Tab-separated table of C-alpha atoms and ligand atoms in Angstrom:
chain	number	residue	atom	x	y	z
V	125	UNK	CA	-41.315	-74.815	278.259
V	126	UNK	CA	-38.562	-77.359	276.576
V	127	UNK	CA	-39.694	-79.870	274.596
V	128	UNK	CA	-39.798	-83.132	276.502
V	129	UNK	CA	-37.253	-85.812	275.579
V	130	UNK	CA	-39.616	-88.781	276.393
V	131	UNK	CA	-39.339	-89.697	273.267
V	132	UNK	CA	-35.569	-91.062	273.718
V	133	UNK	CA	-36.199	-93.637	276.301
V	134	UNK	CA	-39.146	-94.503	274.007
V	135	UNK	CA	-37.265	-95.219	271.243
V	136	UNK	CA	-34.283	-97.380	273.035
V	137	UNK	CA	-36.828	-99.506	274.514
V	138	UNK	CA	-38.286	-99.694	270.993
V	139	UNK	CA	-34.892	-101.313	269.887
V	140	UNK	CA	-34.059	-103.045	272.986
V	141	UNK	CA	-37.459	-105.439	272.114
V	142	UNK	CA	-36.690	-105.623	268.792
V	143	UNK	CA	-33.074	-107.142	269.462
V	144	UNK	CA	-31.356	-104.151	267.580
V	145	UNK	CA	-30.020	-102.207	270.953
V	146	UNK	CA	-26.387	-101.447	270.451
V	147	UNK	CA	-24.073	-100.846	272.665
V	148	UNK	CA	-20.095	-99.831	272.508
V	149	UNK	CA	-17.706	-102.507	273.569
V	150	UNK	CA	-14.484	-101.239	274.924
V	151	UNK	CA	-11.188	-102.490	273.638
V	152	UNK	CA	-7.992	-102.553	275.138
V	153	UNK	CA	-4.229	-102.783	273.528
V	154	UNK	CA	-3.662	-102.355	269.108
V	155	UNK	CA	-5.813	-103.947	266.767
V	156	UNK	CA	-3.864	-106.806	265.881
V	157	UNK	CA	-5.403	-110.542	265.432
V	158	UNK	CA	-5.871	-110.402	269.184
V	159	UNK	CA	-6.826	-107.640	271.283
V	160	UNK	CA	-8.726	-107.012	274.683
V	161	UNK	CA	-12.474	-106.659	274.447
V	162	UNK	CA	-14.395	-105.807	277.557
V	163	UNK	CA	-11.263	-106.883	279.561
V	164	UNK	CA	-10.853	-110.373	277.597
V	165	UNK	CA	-8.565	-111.125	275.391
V	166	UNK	CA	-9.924	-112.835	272.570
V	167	UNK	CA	-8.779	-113.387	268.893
V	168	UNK	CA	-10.344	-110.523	266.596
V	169	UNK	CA	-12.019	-111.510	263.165
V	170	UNK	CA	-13.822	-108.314	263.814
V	171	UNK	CA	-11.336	-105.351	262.179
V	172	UNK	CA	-11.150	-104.225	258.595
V	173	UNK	CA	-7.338	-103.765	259.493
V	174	UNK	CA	-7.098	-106.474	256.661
V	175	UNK	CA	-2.990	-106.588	256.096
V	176	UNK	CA	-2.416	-106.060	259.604
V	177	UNK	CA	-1.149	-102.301	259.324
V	178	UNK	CA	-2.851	-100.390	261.654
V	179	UNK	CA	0.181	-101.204	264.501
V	180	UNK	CA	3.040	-101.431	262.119
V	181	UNK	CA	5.709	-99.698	263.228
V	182	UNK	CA	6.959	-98.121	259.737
V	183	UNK	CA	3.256	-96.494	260.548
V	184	UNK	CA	3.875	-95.656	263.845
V	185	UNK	CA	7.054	-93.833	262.932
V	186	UNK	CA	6.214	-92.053	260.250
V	187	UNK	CA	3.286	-91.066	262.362
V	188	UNK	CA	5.186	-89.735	265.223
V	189	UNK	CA	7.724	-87.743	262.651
V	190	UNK	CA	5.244	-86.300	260.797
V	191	UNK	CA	4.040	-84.695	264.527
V	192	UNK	CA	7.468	-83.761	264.920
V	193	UNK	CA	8.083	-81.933	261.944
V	194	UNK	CA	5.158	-80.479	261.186
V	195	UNK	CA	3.183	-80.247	264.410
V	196	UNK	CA	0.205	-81.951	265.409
V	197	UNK	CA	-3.535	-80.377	263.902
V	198	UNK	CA	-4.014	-78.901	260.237
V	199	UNK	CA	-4.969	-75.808	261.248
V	200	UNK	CA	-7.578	-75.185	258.755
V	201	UNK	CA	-9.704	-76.682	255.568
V	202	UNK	CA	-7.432	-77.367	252.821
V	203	UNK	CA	-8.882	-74.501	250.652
V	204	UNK	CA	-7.562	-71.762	253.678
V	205	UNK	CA	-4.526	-72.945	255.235
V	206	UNK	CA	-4.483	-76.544	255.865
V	207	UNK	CA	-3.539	-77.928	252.309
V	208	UNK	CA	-0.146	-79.076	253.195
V	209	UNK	CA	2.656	-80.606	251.307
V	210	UNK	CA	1.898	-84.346	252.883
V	211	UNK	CA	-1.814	-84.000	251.385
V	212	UNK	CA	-0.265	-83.357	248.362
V	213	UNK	CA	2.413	-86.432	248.660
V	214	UNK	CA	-0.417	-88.360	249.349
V	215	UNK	CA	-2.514	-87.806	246.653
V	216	UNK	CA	0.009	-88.183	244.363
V	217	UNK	CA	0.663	-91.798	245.208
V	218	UNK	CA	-2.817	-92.615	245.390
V	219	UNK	CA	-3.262	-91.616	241.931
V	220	UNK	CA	0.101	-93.609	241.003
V	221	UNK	CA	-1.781	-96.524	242.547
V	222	UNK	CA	-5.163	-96.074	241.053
V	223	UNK	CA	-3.086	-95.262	237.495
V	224	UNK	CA	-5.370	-92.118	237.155
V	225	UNK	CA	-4.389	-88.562	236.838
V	226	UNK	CA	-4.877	-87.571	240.151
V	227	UNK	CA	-6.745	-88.204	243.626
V	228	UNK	CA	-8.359	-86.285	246.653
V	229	UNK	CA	-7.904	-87.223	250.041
V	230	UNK	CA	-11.352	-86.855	252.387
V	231	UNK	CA	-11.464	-86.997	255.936
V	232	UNK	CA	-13.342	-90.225	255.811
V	233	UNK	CA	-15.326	-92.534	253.644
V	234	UNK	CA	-18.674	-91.302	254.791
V	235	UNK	CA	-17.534	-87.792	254.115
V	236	UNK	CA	-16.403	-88.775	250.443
V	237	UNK	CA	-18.993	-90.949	249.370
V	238	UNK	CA	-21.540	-88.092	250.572
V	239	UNK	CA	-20.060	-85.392	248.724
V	240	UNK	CA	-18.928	-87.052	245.581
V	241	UNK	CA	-22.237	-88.100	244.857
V	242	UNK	CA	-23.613	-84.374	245.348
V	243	UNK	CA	-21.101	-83.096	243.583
V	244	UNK	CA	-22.068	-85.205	239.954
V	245	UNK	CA	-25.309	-85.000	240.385
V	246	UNK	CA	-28.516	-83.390	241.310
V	247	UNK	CA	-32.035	-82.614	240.814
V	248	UNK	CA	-33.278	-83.243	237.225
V	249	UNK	CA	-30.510	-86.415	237.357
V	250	UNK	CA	-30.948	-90.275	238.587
V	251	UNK	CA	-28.460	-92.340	240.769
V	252	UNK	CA	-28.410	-96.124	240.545
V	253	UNK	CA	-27.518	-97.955	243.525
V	254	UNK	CA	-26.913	-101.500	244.666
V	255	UNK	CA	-29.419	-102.609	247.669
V	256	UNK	CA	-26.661	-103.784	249.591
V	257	UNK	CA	-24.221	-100.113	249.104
V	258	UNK	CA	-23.178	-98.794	252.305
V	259	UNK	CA	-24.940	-96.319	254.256
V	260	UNK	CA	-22.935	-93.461	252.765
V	261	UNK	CA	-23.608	-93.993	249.260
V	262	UNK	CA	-27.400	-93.944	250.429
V	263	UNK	CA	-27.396	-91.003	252.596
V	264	UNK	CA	-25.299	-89.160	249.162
V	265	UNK	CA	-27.456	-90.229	246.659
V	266	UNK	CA	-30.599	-88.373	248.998
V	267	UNK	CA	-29.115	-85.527	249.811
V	268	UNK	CA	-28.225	-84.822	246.052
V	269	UNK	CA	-32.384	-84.369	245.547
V	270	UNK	CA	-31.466	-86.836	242.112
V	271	UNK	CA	-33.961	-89.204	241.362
V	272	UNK	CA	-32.609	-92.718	243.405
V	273	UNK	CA	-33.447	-95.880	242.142
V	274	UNK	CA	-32.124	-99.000	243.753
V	275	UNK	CA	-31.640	-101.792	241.671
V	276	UNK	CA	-31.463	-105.606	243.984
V	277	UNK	CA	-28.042	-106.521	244.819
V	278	UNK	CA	-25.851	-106.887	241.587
V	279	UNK	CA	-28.665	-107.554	239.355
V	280	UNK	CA	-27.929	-106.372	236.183
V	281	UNK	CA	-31.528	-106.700	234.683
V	282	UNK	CA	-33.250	-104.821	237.106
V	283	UNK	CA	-30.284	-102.054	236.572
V	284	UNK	CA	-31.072	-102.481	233.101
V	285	UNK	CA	-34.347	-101.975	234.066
V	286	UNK	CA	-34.012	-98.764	236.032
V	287	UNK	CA	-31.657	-97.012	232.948
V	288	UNK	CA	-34.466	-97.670	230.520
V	289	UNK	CA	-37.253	-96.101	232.781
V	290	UNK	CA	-34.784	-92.783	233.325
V	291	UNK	CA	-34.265	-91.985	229.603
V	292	UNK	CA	-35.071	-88.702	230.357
V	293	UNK	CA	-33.315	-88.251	233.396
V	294	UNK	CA	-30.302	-85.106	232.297
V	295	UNK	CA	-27.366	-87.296	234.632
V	296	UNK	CA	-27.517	-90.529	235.382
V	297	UNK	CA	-24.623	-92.230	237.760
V	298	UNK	CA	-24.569	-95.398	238.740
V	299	UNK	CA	-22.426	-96.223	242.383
V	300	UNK	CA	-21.871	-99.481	243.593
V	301	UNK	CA	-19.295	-100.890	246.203
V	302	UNK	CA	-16.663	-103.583	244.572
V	303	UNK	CA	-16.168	-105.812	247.178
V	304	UNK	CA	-19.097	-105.367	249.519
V	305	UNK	CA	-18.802	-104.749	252.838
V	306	UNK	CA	-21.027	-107.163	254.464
V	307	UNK	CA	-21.461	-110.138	251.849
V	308	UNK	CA	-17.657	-109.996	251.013
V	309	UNK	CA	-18.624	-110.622	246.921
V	310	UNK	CA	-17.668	-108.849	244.139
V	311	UNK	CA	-19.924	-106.448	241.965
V	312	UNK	CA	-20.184	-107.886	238.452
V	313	UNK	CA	-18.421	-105.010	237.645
V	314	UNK	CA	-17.964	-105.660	233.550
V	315	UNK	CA	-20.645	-105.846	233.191
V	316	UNK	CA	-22.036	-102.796	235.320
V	317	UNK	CA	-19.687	-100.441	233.036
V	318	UNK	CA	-20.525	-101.722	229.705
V	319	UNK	CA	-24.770	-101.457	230.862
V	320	UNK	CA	-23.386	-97.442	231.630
V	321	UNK	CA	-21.677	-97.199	228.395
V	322	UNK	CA	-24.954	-98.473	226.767
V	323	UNK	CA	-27.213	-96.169	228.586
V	324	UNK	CA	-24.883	-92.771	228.762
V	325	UNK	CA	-24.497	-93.613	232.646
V	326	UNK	CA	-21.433	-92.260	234.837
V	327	UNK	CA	-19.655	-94.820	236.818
V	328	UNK	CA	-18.445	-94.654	240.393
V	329	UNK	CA	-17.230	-97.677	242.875
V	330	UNK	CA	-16.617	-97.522	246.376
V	331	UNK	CA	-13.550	-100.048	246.589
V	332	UNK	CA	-13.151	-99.276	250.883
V	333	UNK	CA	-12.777	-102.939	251.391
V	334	UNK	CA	-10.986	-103.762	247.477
V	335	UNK	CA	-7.793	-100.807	248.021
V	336	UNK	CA	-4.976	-102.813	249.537
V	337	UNK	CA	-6.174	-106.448	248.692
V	338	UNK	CA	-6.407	-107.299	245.190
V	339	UNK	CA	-3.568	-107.289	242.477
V	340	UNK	CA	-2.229	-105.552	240.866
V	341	UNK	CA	-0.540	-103.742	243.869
V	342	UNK	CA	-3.174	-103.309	246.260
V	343	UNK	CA	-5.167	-101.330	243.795
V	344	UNK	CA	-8.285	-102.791	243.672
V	345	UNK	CA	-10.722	-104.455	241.820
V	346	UNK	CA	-11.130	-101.255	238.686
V	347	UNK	CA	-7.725	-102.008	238.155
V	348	UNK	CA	-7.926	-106.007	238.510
V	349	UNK	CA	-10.183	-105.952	235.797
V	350	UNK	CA	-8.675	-103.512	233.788
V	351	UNK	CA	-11.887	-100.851	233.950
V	352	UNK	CA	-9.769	-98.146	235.084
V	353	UNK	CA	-10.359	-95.621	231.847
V	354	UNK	CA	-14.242	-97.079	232.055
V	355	UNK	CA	-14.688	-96.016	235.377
V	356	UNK	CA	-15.173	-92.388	236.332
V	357	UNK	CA	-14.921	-92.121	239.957
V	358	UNK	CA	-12.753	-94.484	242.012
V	359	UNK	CA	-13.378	-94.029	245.978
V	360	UNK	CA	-12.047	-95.798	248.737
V	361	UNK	CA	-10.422	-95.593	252.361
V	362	UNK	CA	-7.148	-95.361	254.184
V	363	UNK	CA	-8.744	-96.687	257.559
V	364	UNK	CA	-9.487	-100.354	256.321
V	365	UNK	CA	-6.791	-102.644	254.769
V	366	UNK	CA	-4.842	-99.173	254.910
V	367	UNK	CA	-4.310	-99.317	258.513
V	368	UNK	CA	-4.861	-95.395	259.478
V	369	UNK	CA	-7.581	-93.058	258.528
V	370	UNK	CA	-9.600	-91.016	256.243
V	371	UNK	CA	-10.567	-92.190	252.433
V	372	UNK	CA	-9.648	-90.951	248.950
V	373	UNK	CA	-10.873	-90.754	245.599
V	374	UNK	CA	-9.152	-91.430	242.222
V	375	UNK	CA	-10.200	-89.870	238.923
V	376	UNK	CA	-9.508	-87.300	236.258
V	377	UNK	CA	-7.070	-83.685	236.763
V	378	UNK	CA	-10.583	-81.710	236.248
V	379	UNK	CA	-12.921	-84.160	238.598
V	380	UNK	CA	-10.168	-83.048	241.357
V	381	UNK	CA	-10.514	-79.906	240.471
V	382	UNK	CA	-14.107	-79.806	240.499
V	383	UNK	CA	-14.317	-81.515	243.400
V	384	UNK	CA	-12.323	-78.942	245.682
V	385	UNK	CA	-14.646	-76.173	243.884
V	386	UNK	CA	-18.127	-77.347	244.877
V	387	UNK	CA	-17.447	-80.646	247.307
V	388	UNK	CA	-18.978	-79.628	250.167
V	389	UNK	CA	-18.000	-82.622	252.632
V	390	UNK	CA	-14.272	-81.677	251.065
V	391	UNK	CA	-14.725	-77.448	250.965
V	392	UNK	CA	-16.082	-77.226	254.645
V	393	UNK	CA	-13.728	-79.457	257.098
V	394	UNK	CA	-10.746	-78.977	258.622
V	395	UNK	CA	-8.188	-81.163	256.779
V	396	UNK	CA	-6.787	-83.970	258.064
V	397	UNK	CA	-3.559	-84.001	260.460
V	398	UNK	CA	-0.477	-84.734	259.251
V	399	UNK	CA	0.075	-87.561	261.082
V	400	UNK	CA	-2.923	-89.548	259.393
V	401	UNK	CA	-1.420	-88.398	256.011
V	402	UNK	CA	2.318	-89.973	257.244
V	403	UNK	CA	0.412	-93.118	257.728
V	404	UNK	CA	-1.371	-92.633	254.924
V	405	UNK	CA	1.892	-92.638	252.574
V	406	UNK	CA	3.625	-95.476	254.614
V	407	UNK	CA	1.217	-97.809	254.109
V	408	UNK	CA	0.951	-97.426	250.486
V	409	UNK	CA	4.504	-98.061	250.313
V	410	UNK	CA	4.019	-101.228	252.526
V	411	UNK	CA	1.257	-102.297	250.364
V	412	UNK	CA	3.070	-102.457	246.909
V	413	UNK	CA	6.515	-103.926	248.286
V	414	UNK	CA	5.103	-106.398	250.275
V	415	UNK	CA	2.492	-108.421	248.080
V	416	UNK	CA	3.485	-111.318	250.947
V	417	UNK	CA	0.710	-109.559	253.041
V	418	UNK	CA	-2.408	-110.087	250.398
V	419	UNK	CA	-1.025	-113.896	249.709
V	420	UNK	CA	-1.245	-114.670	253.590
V	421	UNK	CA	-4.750	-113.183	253.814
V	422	UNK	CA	-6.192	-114.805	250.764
V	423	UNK	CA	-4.677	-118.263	252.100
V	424	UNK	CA	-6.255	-117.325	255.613
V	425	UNK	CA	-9.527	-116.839	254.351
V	426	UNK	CA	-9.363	-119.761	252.198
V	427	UNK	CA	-8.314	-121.480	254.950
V	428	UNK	CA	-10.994	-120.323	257.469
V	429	UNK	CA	-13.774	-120.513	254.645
V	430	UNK	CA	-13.377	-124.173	254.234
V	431	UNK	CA	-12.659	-125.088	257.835
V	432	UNK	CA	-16.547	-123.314	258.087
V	433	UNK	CA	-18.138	-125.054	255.490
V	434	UNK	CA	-16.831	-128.304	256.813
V	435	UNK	CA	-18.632	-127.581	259.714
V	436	UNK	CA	-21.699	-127.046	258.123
V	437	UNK	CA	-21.973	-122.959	258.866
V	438	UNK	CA	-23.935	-121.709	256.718
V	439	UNK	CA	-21.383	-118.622	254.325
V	440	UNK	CA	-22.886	-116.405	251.908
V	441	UNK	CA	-20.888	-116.399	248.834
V	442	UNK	CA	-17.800	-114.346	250.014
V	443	UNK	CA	-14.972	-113.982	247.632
V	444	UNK	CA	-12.753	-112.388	249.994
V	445	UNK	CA	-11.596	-111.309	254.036
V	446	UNK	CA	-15.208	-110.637	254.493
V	447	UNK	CA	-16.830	-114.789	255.694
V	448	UNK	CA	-20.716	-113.723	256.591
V	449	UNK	CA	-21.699	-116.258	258.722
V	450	UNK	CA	-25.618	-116.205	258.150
V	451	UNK	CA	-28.091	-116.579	261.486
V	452	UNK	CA	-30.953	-114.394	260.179
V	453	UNK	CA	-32.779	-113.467	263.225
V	454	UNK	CA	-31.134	-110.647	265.453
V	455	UNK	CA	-31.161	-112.084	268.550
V	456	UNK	CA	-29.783	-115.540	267.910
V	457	UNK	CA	-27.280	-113.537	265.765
V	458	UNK	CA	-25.793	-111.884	268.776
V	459	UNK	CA	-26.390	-114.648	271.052
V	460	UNK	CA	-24.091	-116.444	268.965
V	461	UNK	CA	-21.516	-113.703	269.416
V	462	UNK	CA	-21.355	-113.784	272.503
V	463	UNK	CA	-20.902	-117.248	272.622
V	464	UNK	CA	-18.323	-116.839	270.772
V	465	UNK	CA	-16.553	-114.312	272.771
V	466	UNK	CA	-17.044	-116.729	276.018
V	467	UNK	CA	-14.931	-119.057	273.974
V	468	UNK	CA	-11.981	-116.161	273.155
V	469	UNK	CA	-13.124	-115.282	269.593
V	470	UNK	CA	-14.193	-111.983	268.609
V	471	UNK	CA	-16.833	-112.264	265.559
V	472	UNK	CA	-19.238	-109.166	265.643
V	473	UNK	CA	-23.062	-109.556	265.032
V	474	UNK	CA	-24.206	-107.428	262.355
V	475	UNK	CA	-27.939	-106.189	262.338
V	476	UNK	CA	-30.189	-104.638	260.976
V	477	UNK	CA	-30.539	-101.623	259.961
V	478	UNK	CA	-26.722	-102.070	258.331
V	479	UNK	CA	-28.337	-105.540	256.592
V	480	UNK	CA	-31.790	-106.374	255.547
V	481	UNK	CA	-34.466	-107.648	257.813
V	482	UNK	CA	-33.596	-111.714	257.982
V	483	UNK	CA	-30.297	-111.669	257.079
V	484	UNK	CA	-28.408	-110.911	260.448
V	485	UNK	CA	-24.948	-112.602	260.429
V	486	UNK	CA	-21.850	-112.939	261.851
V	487	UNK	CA	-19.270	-110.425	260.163
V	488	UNK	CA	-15.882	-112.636	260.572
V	489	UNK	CA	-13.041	-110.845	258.929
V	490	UNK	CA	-9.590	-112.553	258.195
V	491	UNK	CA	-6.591	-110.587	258.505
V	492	UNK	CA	-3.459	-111.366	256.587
V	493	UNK	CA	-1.570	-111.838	260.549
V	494	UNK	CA	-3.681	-113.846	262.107
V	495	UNK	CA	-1.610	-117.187	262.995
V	496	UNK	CA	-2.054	-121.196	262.340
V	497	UNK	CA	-3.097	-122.008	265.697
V	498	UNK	CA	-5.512	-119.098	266.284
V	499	UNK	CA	-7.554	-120.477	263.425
V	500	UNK	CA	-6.684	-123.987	264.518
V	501	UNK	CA	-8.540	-122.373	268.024
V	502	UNK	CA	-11.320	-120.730	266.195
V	503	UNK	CA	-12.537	-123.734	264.111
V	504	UNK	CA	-12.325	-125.703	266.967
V	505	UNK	CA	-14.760	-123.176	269.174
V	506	UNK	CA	-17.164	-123.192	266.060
V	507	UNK	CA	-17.239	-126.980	266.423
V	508	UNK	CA	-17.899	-127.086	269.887
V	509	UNK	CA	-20.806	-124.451	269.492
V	510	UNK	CA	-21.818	-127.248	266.622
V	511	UNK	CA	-21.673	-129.630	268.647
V	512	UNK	CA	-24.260	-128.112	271.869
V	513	UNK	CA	-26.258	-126.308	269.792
V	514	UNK	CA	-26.982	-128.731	266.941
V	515	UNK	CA	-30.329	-126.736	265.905
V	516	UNK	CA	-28.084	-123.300	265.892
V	517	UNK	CA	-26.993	-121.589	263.666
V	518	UNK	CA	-29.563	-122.413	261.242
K	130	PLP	C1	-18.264	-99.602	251.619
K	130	PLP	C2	-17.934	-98.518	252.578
K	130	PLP	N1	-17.875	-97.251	252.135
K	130	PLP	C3	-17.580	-96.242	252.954
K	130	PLP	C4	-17.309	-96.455	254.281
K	130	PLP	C5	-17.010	-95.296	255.164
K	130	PLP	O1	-15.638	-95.138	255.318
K	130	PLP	P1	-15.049	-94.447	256.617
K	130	PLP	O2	-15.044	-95.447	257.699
K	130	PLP	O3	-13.694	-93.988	256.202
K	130	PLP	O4	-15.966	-93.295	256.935
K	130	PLP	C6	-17.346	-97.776	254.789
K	130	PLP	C7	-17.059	-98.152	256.179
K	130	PLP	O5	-16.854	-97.544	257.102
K	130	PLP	C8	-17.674	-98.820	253.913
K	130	PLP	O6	-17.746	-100.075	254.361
């Protein structure tokens, strides 16, 4: 007889009590800083689309001309048929970017992040990795049987800590996002490299939510700071400030080439369409001529952070696009989403498990388009909120 699936509505009702039942929302129209949510339109500080290039229409076009000329699906992985000459045009400015010898393109960050770190290290080694790294990084640091030792969020003496007590570890790598995803701070990065260079440690960064916003160019916060010959392994995506799809990573000639020898997330997938690549190349050409774009969303989130804190809202210390908007419990979290979205703004509850027990928040992320009034309209919905709910948010 089949084994019963009881266990499924078990487990939804499970999350459903404990506030953490998710659900897909369906959204209309482009992802620009407004867009059609269940049917409503509200304004959206709920995209990574960060520069606002995801409807652009140099992005578009190159899109649609890429399908034209060379068709619409890669046919293959790129080791059989599917490496094609826009993979390769790709790559090549990605590396340009970065400032490293060369790049890989993955079919997306969760594919890149969980093959890289297999691909450096395994059993016998030890991975190092921020409390608050993204899902990806997790899952890749398990899978590569290593030894995984988190270290709490960008504290450099318990890292300290960790290299010490794996001395005898063969590899050790330590992986930590740049600009976190869901706190919108900055690793101390510096200092990260120089603890690696005192304990023999590989470095590699996950700069998804850096690649597109920081000087110099777009490139990220490595190259911000200068790290880039300190840093072995630079990942990142092209869905996110990029405005299409799929994810990268920047490093040495032989990495690349190791890489496409025993990557599995990159040896055993079909390659990416040459469409996304098209994209892929416009936008980095959008993203070094037109520095306009990270000026408007640094002055947006400036703008927006304040107007918060003058409220009284309660911000974790974000340094970028990413505002969390701390709640703590789930369910007053989402309530006050969906407050929000009765009021036409679109500011997405985050949960756990993607944040620790506690810290629920409201993920509100700037993008470099939105307008004057529609923060005018969204500072003046938080105050209202204030205003009736003068107990919440906490
Ligand atoms: C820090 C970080 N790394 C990796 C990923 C995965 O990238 P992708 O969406 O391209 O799979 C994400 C988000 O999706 C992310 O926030």
């Amino acid at each position: 007889m089949a084994m019963s699936g009881k266990f499924i509505e078990t487990e939804l009702q499970r999350l459903n009590e404990a506030g953490l039942y998710r659900r897909l929302r369906r959204v209309d129209g482009d992802q620009g800083p407004t867009l059609v949510l269940d049917g409503k339109e509200v304004i959206n500080f709920s995209s990574n689309n960060y520069l606002g290039l995801a409807n652009h229409p140099a992005l578009r076009e190159a899109a649609k001309d890429a399908i034209d000329r060379y068709g619409c699906g890669s046919g293959a992985s790129r080791l059989i048929s599917g490496n094609m000459t826009l993979h390769e045009e790709l790559e090549a400015k990605l590396a340009e970017l970065k400032g490293t010898e060369a790049a890989l393109v993955f079919n997306s960050g969760f594919q890149a992040n969980v093959g890289i770190i297999s691909t450096l290290i395994g059993e016998g080694d030890a991975v190092f990795s921020d409390a608050l790294n993204h899902a990806s990084i997790i899952d890749g640091s398990r899978l590569s049987r290593a030894q995984v030792y988190v270290y709490g969020h960008a504290d450099l003496q318990q890292l300290e800590d960790c290299l010490k007590q794996a001395s005898a570890s063969r590899r050790k790598l330590i992986v930590t996002e740049t600009l976190f995803s869901m706190d919108g701070d900055e690793a101390p990065l510096k200092e990260i490299v120089d603890l690696a260079e005192k304990y023999d440690a590989m470095v590699m960064v996950d700069e998804a939510h850096a690649t597109g916003v920081y000087e110099p160019n777009g490139a990220g916060i490595v190259a911000k700071l200068g790290l880039g010959d300190r840093v072995l392994v630079q990942m990142g995506t092209l869905g996110k400030a990029l405005g299409g799809f799929g994810a990268y990573v920047a490093g040495s000639a032989a990495f690349r080439e190791l890489l496409i020898n025993r990557c599995r997330s990159f040896v055993f997938t079909t390659s990416l369409p040459p469409a996304v690549m098209a994209m892929g190349i416009a936008a980095l050409d959008l993203v070094t001529k037109e520095p306009e774009r990270r000026l408007a969303l640094s002055d947006t989130c400036a703008r927006l952070n304040a107007g918060l804190k003058a409220l009284g809202y309660s911000l974790a210390n974000s340094q970028r696009q990413i505002i969390p908007l701390m709640v703590g419990d789930a369910d007053g979290c989402m309530r006050l989403s969906e407050q929000l979205v009765e009021r036409g703004i679109f500011a997405q509850g985050i949960r756990p498990p993607t944040v620790p027990p506690g810290t629920s928040r409201l993920r509100i992320t700037v993008m470099a388009t939105h307008r004057s009034e529609q923060l005018d309209a969204t500072l003046n919905a938080f105050k209202e909120l204030k205003e009736e709910h003068d107990t919440f948010p906490r």
